[in-house]
Tab-separated table of C-alpha atoms and ligand atoms in Angstrom:
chain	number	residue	atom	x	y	z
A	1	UNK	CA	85.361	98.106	133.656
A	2	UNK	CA	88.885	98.088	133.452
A	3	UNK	CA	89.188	94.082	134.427
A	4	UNK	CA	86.837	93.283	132.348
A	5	UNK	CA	88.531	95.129	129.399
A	6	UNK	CA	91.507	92.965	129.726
A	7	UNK	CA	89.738	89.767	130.419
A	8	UNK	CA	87.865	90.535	126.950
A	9	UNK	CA	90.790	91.129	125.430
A	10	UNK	CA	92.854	88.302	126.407
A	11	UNK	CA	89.845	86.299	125.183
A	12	UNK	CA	90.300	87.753	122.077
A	13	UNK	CA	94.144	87.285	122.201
A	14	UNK	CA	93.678	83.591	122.411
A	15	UNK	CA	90.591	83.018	120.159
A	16	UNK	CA	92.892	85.074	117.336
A	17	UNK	CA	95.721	82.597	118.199
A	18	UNK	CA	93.916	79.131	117.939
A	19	UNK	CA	92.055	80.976	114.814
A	20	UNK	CA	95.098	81.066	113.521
A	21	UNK	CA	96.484	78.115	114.352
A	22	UNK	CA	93.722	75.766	113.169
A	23	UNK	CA	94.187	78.248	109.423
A	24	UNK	CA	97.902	77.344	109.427
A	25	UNK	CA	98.046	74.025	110.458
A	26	UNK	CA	94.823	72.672	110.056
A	27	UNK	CA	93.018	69.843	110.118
A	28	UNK	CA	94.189	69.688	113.411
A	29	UNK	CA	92.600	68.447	116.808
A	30	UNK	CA	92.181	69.734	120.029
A	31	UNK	CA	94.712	68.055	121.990
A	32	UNK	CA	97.067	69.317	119.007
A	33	UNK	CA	95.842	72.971	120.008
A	34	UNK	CA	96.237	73.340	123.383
A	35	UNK	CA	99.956	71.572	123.013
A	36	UNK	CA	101.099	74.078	120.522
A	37	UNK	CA	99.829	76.772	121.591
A	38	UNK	CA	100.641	76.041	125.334
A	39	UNK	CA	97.039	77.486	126.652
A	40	UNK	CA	95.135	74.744	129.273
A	41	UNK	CA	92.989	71.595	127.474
A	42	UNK	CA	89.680	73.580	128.964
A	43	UNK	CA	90.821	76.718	127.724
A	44	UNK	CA	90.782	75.802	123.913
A	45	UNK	CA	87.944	73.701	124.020
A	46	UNK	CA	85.698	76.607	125.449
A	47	UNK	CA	87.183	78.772	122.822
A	48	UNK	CA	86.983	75.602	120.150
A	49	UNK	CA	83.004	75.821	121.016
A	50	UNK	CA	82.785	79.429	120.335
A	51	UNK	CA	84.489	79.675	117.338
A	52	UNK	CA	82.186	76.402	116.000
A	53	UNK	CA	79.023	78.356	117.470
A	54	UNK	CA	79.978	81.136	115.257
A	55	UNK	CA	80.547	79.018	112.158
A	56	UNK	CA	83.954	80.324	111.579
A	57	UNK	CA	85.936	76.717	111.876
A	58	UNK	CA	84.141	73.271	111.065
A	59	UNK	CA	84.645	69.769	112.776
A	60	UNK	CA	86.445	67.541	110.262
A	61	UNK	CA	86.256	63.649	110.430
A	62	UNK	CA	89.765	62.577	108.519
A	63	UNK	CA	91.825	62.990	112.092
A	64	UNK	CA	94.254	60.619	111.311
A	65	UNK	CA	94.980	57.433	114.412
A	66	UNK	CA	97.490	56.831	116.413
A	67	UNK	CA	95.773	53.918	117.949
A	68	UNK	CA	92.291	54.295	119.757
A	69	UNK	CA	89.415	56.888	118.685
A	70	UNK	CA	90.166	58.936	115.712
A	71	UNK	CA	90.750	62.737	116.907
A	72	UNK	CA	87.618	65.183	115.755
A	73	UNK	CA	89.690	67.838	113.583
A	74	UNK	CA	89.279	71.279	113.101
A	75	UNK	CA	89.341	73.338	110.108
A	76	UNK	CA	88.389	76.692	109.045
A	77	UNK	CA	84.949	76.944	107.650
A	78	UNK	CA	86.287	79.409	104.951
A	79	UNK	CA	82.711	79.448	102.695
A	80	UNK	CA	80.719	80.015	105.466
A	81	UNK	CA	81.953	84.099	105.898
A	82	UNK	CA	82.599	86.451	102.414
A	83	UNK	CA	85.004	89.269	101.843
A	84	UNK	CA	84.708	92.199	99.634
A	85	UNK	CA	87.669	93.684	98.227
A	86	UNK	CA	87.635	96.985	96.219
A	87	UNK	CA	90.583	97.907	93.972
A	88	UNK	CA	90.358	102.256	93.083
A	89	UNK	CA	92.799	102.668	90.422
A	90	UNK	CA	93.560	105.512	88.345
A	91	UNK	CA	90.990	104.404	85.780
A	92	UNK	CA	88.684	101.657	87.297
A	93	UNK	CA	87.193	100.181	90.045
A	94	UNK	CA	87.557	96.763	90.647
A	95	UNK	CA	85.135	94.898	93.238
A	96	UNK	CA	85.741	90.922	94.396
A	97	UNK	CA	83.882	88.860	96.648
A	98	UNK	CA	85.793	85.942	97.982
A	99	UNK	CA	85.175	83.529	100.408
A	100	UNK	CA	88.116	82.862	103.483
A	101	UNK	CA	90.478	81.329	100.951
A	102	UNK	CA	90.503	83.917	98.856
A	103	UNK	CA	88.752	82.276	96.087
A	104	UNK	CA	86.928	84.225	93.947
A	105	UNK	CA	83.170	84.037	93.947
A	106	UNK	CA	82.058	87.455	92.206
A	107	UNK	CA	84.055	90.439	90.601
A	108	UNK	CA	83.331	93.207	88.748
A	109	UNK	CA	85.266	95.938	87.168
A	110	UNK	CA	83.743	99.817	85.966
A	111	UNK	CA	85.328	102.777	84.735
A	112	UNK	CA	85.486	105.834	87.015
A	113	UNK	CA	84.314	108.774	85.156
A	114	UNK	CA	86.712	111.623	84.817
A	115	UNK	CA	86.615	113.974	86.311
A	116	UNK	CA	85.273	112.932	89.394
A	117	UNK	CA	84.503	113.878	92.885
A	118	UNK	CA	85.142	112.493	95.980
A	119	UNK	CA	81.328	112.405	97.010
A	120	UNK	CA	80.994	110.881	93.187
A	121	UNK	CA	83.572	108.588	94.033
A	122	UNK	CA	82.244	106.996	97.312
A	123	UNK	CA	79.006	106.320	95.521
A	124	UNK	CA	80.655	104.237	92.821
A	125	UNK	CA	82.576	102.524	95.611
A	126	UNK	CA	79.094	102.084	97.293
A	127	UNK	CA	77.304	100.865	94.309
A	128	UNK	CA	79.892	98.513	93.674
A	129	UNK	CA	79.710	97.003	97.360
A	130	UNK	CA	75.816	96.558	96.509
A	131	UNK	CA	75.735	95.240	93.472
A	132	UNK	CA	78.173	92.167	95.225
A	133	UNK	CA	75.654	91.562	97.834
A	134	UNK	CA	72.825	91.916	95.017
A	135	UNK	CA	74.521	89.324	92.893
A	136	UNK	CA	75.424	86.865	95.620
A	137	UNK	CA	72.484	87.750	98.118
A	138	UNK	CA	73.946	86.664	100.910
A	139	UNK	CA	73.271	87.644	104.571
A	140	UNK	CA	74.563	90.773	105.102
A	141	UNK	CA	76.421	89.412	108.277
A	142	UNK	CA	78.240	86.738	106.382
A	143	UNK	CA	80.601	89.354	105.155
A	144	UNK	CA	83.218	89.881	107.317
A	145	UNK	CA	84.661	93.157	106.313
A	146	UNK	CA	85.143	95.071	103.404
A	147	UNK	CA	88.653	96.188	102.259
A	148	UNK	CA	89.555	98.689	100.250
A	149	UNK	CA	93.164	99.329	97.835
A	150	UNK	CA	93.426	102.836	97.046
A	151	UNK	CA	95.886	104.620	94.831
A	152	UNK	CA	97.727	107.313	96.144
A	153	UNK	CA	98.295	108.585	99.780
A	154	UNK	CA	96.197	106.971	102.581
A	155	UNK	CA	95.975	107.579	105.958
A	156	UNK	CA	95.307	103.996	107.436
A	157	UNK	CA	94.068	104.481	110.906
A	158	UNK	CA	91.402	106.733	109.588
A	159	UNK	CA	90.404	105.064	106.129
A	160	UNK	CA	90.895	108.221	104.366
A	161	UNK	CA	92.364	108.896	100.870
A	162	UNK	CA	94.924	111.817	101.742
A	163	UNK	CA	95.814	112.225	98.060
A	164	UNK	CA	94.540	110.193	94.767
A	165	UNK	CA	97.361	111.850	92.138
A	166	UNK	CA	95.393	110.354	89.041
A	167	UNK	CA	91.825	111.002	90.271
A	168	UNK	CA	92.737	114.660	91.833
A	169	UNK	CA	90.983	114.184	94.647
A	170	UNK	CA	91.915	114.898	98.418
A	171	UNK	CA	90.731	113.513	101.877
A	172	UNK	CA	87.905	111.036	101.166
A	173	UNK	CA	86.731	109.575	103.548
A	174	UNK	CA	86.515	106.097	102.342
A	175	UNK	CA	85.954	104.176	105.743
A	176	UNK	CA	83.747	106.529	107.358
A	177	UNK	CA	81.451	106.209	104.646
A	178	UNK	CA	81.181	103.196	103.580
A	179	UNK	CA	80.765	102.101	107.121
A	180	UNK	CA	77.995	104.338	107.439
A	181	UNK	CA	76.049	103.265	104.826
A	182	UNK	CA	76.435	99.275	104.878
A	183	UNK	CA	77.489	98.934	108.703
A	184	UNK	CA	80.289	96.481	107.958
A	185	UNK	CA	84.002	96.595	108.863
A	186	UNK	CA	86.573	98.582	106.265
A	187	UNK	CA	90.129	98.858	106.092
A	188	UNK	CA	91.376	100.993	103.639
A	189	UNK	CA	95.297	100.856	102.260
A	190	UNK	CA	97.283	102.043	99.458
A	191	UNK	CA	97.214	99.928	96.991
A	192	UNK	CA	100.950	98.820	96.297
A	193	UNK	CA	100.877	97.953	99.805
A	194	UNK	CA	97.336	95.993	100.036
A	195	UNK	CA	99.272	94.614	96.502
A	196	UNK	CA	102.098	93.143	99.020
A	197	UNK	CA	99.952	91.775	101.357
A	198	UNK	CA	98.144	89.975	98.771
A	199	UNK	CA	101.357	87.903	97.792
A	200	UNK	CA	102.161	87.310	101.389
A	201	UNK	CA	98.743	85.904	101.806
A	202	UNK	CA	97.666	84.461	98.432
A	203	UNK	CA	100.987	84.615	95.876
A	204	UNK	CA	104.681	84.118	95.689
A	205	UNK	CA	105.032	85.217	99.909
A	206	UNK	CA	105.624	81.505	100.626
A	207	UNK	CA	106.161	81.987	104.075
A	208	UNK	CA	109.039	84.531	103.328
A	209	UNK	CA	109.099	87.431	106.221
A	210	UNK	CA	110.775	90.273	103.971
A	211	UNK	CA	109.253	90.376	100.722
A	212	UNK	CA	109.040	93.739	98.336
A	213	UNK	CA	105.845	93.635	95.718
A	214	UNK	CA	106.334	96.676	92.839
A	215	UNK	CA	103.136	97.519	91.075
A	216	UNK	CA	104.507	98.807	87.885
A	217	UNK	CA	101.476	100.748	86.218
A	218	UNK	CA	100.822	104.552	85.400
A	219	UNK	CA	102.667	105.081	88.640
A	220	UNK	CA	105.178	102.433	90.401
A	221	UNK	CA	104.779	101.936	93.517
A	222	UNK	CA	106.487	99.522	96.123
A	223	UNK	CA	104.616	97.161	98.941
A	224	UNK	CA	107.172	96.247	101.526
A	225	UNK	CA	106.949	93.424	103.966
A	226	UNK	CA	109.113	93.251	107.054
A	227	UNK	CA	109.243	90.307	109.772
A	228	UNK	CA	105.862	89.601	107.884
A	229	UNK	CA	104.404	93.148	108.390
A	230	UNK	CA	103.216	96.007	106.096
A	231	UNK	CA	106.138	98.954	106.191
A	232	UNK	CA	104.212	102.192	106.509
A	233	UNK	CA	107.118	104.309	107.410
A	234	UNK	CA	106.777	107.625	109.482
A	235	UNK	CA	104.427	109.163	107.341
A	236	UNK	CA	103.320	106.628	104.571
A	237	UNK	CA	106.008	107.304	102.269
A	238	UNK	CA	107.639	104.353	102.486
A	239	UNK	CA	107.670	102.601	98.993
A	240	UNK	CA	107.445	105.526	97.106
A	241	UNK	CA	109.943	104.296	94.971
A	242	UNK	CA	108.643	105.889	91.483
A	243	UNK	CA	110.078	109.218	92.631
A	244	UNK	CA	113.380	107.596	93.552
A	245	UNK	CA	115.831	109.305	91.389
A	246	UNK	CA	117.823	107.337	88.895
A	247	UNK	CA	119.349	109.731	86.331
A	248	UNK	CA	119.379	113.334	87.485
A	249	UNK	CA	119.483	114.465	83.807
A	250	UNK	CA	116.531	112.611	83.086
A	251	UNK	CA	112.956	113.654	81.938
A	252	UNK	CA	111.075	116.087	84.510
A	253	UNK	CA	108.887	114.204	86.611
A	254	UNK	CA	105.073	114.799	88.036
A	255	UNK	CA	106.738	115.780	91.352
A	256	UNK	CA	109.082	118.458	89.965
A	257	UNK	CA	112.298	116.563	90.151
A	258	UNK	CA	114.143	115.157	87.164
A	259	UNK	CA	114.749	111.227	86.173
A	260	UNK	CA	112.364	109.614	88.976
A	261	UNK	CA	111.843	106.134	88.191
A	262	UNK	CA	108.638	106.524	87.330
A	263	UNK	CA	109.616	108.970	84.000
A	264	UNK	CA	111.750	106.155	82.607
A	265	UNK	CA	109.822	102.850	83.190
A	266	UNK	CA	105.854	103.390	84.267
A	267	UNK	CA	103.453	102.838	81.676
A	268	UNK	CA	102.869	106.727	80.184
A	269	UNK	CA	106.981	106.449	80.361
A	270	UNK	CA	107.157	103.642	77.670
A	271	UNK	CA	104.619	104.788	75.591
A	272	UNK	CA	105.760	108.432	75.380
A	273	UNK	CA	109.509	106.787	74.336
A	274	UNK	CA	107.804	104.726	71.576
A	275	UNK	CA	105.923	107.711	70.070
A	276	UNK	CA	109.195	109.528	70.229
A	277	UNK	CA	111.166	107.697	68.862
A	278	UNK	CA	108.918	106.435	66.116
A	279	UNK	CA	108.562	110.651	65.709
A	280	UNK	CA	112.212	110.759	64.906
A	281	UNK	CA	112.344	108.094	62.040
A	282	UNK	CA	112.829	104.865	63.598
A	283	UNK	CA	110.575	102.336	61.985
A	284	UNK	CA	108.161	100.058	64.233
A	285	UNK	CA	104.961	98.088	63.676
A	286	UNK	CA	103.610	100.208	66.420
A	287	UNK	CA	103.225	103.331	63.667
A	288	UNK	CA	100.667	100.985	61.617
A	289	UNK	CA	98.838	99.419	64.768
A	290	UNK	CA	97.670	102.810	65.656
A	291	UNK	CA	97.115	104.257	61.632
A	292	UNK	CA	99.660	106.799	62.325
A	293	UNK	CA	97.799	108.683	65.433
A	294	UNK	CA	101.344	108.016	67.480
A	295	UNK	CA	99.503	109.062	71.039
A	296	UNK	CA	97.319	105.720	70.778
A	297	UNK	CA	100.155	104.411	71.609
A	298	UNK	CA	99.942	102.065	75.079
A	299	UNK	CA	101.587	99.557	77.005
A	300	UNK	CA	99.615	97.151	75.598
A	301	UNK	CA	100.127	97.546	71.769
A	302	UNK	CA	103.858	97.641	72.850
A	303	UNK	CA	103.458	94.293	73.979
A	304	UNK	CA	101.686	93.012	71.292
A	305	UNK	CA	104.417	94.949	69.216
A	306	UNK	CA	107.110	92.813	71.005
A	307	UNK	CA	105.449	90.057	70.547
A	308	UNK	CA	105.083	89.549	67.257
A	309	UNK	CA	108.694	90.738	66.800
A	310	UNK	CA	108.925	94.774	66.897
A	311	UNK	CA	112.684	95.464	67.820
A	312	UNK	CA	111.707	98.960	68.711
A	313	UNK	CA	109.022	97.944	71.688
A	314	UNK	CA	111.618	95.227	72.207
A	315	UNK	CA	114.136	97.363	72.752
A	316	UNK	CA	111.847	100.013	75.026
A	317	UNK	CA	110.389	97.575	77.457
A	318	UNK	CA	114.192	96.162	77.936
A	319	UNK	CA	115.119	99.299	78.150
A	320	UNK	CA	112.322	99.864	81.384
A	321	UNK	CA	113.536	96.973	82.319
A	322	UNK	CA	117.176	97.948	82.933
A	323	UNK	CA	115.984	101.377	84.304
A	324	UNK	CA	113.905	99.120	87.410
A	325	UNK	CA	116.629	96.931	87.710
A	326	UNK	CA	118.336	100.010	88.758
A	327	UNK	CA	115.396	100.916	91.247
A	328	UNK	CA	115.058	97.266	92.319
A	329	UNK	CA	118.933	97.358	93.308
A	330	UNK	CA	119.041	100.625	95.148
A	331	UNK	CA	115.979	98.331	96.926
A	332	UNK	CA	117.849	95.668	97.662
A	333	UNK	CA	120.936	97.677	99.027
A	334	UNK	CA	118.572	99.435	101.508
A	335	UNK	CA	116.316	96.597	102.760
A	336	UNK	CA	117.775	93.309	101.826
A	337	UNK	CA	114.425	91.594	101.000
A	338	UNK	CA	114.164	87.556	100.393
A	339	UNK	CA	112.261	88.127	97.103
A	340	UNK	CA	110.955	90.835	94.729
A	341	UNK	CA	107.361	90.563	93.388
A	342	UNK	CA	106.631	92.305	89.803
A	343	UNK	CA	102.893	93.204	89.417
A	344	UNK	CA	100.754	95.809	88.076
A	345	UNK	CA	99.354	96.645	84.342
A	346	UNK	CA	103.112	96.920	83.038
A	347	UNK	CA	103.777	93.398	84.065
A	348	UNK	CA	102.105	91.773	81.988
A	349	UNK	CA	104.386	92.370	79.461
A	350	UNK	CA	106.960	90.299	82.039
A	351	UNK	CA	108.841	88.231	79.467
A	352	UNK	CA	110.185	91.430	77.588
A	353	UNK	CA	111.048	92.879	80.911
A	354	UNK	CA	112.194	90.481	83.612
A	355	UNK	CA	115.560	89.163	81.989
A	356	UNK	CA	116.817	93.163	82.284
A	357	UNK	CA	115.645	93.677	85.200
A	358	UNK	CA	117.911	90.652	86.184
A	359	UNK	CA	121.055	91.158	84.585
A	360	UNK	CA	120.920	95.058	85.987
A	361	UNK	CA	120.674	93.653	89.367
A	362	UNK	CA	123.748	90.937	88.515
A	363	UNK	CA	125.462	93.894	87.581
A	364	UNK	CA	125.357	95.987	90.335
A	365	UNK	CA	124.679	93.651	93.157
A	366	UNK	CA	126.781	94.403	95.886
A	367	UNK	CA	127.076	90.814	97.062
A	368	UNK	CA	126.410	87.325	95.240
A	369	UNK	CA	123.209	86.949	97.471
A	370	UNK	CA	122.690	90.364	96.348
A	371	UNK	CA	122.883	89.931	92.781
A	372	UNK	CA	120.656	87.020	92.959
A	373	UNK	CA	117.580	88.327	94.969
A	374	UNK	CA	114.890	86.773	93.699
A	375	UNK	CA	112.586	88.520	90.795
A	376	UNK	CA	109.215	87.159	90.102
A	377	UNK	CA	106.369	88.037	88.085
A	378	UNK	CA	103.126	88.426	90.380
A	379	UNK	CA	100.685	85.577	89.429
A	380	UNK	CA	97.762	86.880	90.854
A	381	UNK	CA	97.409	88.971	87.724
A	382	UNK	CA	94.441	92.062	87.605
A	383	UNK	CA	92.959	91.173	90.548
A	384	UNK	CA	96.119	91.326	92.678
A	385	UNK	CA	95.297	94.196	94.496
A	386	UNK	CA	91.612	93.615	95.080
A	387	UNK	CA	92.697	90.172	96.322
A	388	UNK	CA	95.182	92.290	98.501
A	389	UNK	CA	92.574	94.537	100.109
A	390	UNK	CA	90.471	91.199	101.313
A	391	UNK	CA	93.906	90.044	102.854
A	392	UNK	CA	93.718	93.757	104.591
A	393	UNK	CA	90.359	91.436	106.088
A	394	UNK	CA	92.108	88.410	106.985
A	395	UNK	CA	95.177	89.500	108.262
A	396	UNK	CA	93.179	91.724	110.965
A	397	UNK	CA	91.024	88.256	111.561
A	398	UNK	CA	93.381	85.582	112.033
A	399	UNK	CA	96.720	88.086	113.112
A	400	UNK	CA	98.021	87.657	116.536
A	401	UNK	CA	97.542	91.045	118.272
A	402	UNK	CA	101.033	92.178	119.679
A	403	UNK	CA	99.815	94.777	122.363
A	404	UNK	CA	98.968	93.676	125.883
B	501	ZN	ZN1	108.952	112.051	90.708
């Protein structure tokens, strides 16, 4: 049993290297293979022949010549298999079905009722999973896994949400069900997190090993990347960076502390300032926008405000701006990363935002390379984090297992 444990496994090790390989640096032949990846000519080619038995890589003819026959190439097969990603926000549940790539060949988006439950929850999470194999009808075995980005505390090894803040709800038990019911794979990750790993695979990662994404929404959250791995930290904490502390005479916070990030520059955050300030006397297009009911106001009139000229949402999503910058630095003074990813809700009001995030960070850098870490706006835009949870797919697919 136990010898032929490890002679599956080392199968496996292999097959997930030349998988990857061929994903990286395909087209690429055979001979190519088994030189880069120093395992024996017969070696890859019996592992070639199961990987093309299973449709997961393709023959390709362009191999270019050096002289003599033209080399068969290999590629990945990427529309042959399908990946579901699910995206549980505070407010809605978005579902995508992508092919290997990552392109997108169905989404859909609902509300979540509030209040819910968590039984009422796993049923709109399993009606959503049906309706993508309804719409595409595809074999039920072409879908490779299911993966899921949830908001909130989750424990990853079991697939369950620990603690969903905006949804009130406590240990669901995400994986466990929806395996149950549709007997495919699920991985299920917080969603700033399955957010970074989205970049990495399908955004501004680039091949960078230390990347930080921010998802700047209700809540903010951070996704950190290290040596080209997700950062869970002891207990999942890691990148809880809304509840990192930036003025201790600040506004009272969700979590009982004062001035967390979060109560200066989330989404609530900048709409709350507008309506006080507009409460106060300052003028702003935002008071006609909403006919005077000041708690319509949202992050998105405040970007239309801005852009159409409104010095007073001009002035409050700079303001959030210089408030992350803040956050960002205290980032970049703990964990040095290459680059700094901006998405989430809040984001898309990036040009009123991004140039103070910047100059806080040229202030208070510590170093030049400090003071210019790179700040980007995520281009991925609402479906970055269901695009994220099918990378939770891939990355268990084509990664390189570490462990003997
Ligand atoms: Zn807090």
């Amino acid at each position: 049993m136990q010898v032929k444990g490890s002679f599956q496994l080392m199968k496996s090790l292999n097959r997930s290297v030349i998988l990857n390989k061929i994903r990286t640096d395909g087209p690429i032949s055979r001979a190519e293979l088994a030189k880069s990846t120093k395992l024996t000519p017969p070696t890859v080619s019996s592992i070639v022949k199961e990987l093309l038995e299973t449709g997961m890589i393709m023959e390709s003819s362009q191999g270019a010549s050096k002289g003599g026959r033209k080399p068969t190439m290999l590629v990945i097969n990427a529309s042959n298999f399908y990946i579901i990603g699910l995206d549980v926000g505070p407010t809605l549940l978005k579902s995508v079905l992508t092919d290997l790539n990552g392109t997108l060949v169905h989404q859909h988006e609902i509300p979540i009722p509030l209040p819910t439950s968590n039984q009422e929850l796993l049923e709109l999470m399993r009606d959503a999973v049906q309706n993508l194999l309804d719409t595409e009808e595809k074999e039920q075995d072409k879908i490779i896994g299911i993966g899921v980005g949830m908001h909130g505390v989750v424990d990853v090894q079991e697939g369950v949400s620990l603690f969903a803040p905006n949804l009130q709800l406590r240990d669901v038990p995400i994986k466990s069900y929806l395996e149950e019911v549709f007997h495919i794979h699920v991985v299920v990750e917080n969603d700033a997190r399955a957010m970074a790993l989205g970049e990495l695979w399908f955004g501004h990662g680039n091949g960078a090993n230390n990347i930080v994404t921010v998802n700047l929404g209700r809540g903010i959250g951070a996704g950190i990347i290290i040596n080209g791995e997700l950062f869970h930290g002891e207990n999942s904490i890691a990148g809880e960076i809304g509840h990192m502390t930036i003025d201790i005479r600040g506004p009272k916070c969700s979590c009982g502390n004062y001035g967390c990030l979060q109560t200066l520059a989330s989404g609530p955050a900048i709409s709350e300032r507008a309506a006080k300030e507009i409460a106060i006397g300052k003028q702003s297009l935002l008071q006609e926008m909403v006919d005077d009911n000041l708690e319509e106001i949202g992050g998105r009139l405040i970007h239309e405000a801005a852009k159409k000229g409104d010095q007073l949402s001009i002035d409050i999503l700079s303001e959030a701006g210089m408030f992350l910058g803040i956050g960002l630095t205290n980032l970049i003074h703990t964990l040095n990363p290459t680059r700094i990813i901006i998405g989430g809700g809040v984001s898309q009001a990036g040009e009123f935002i991004l140039d103070s995030i910047k100059t806080a960070i040229q202030k208070r850098g510590l170093t030049n390379s400090a003071k210019n870490t790179e700040v980007l706006l995520s281009e991925l835009g609402a479906h970055a984090t269901a695009l994220g949870a099918v990378s939770l797919i891939l990355v268990e697919m084509f990664s390189v297992a570490k462990t003997e």
